[in-house]
mmCIF file of C-alpha atoms in Angstrom:
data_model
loop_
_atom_site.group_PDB
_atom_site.id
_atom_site.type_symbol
_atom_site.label_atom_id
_atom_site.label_comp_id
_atom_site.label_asym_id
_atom_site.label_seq_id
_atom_site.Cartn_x
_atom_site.Cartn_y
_atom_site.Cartn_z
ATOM 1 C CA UNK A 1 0.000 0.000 0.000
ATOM 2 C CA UNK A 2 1.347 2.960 -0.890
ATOM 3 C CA UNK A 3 2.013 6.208 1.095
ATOM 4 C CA UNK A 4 -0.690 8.528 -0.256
ATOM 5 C CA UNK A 5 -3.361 6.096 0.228
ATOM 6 C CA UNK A 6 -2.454 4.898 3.946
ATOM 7 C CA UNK A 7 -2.992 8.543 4.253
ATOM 8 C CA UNK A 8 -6.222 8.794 2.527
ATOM 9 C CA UNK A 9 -7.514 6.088 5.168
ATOM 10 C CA UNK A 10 -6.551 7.281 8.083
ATOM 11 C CA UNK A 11 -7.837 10.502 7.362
ATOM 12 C CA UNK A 12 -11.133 8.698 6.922
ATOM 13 C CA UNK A 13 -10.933 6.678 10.070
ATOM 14 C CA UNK A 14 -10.554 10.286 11.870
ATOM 15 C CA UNK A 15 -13.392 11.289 9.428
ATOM 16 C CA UNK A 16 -15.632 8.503 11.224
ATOM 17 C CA UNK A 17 -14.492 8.694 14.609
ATOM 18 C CA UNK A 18 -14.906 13.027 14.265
ATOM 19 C CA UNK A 19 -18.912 12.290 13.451
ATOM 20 C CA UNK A 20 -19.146 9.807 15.941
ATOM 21 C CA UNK A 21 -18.035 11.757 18.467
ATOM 22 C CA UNK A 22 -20.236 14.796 17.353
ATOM 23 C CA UNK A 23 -23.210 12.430 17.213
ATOM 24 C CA UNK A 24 -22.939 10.826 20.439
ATOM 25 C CA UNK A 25 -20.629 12.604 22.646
ATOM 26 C CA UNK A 26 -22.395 16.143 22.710
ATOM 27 C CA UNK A 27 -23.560 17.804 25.574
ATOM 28 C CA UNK A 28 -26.217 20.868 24.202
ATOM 29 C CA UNK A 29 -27.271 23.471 25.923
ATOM 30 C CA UNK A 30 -29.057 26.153 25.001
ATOM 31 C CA UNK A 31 -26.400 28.430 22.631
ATOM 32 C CA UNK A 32 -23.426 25.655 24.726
ATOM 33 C CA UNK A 33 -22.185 22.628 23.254
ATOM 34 C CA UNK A 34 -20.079 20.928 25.081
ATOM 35 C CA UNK A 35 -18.481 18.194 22.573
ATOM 36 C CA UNK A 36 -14.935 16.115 22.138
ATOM 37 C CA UNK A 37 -15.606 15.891 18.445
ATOM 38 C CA UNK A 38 -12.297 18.240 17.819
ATOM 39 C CA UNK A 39 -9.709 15.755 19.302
ATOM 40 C CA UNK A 40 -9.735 13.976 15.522
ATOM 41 C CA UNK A 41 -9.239 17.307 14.307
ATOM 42 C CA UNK A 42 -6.330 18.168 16.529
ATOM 43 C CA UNK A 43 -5.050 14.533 15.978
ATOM 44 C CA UNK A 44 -4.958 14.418 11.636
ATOM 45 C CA UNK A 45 -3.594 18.184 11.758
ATOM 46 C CA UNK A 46 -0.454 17.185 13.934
ATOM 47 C CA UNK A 47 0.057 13.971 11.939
ATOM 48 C CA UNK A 48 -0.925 15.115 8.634
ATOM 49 C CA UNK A 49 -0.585 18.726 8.507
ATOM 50 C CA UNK A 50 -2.573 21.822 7.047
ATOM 51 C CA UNK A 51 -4.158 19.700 4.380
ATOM 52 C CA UNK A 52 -5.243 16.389 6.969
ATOM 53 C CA UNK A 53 -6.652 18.520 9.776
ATOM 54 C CA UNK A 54 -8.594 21.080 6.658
ATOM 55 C CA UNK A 55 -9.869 17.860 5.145
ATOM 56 C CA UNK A 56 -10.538 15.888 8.464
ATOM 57 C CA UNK A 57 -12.987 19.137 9.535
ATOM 58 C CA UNK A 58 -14.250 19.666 6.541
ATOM 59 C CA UNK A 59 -15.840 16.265 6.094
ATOM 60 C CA UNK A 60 -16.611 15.366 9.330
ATOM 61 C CA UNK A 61 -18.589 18.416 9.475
ATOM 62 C CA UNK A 62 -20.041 18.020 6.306
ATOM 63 C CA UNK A 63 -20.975 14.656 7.339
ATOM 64 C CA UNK A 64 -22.358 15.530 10.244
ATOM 65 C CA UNK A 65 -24.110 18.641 9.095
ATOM 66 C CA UNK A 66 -25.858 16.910 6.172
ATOM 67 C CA UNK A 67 -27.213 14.016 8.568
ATOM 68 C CA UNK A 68 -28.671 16.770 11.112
ATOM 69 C CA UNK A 69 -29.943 19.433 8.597
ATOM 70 C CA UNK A 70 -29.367 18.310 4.779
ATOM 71 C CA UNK A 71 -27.835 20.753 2.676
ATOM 72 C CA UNK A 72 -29.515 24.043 3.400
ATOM 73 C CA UNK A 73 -27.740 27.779 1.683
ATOM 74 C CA UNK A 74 -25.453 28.082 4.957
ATOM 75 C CA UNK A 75 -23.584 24.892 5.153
ATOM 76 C CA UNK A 76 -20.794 26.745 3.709
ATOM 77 C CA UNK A 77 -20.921 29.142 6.615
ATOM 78 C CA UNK A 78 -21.450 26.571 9.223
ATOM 79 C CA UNK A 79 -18.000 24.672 8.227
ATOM 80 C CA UNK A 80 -15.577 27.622 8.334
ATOM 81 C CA UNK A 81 -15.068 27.800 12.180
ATOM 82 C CA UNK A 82 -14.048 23.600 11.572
ATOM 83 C CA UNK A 83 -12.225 23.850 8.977
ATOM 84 C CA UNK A 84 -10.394 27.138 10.602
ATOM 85 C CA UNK A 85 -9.331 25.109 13.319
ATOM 86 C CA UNK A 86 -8.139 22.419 11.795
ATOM 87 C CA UNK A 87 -6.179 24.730 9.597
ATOM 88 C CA UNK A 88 -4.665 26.530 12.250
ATOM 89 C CA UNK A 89 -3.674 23.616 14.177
ATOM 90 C CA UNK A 90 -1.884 21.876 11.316
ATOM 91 C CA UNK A 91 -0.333 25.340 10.422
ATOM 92 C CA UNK A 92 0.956 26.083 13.845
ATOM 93 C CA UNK A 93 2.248 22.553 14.222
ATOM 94 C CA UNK A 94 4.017 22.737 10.685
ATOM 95 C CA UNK A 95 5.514 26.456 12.277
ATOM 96 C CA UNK A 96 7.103 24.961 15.232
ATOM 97 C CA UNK A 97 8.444 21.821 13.512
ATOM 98 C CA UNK A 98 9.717 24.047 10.738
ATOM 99 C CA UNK A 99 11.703 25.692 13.502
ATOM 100 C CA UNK A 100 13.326 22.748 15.150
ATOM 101 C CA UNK A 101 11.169 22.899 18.115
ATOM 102 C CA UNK A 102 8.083 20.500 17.919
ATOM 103 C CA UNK A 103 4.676 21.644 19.307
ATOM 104 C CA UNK A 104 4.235 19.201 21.596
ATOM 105 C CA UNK A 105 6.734 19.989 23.735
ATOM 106 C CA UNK A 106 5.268 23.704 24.127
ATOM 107 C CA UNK A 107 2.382 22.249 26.555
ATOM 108 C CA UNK A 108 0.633 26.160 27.145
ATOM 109 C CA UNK A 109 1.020 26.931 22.897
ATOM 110 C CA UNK A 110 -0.579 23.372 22.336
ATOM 111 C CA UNK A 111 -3.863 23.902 24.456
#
């Protein structure tokens, strides 16, 4: 198997676990949600980078938007703050590597 597509999988593993998580560990309140569902985020965009954290937030959500409301005109809007964080995860971890210092041993920048 080659190195793209071991990728491709375990991007979709963390695709699955990201809208099970969402669908079954979710605490909502009123305008709170009190979820876990970005540890698969946090998880592809250290391992994977910009592109696996983007793509593991963008479907999940997707996924999980689509089974709760179907498409409606602001999906769109409604995956931005995902797909933000996974972005900014994978680009801060790709930052600190890039410098010689990796981001998990900067325990107050990683949370």
């Amino acid at each position: 198997m080659s190195k793209t597509t071991k990728k491709l999988c375990y991007i979709a593993l963390l695709v699955a676990v990201y809208v099970l998580l969402s669908m079954t560990f979710t605490i909502k309140t009123g305008n709170l949600e009190i979820t876990f569902k970005s540890l698969p985020v946090v998880v592809a965009a250290l391992l994977f980078g910009l592109a696996g954290g983007g793509m593991t937030a963008l479907l999940g959500e997707f996924f999980c938007l689509v089974m709760m409301y179907g498409v409606i005109p602001t999906t769109i809007l409604m995956l931005m703050p995902a797909v933000a964080r996974g972005l900014v995860i994978g680009g801060a971890a790709r930052y600190f590597w890039m410098s010689g210092c990796l981001f998990e041993e900067r325990t107050v920048t990683c949370y």
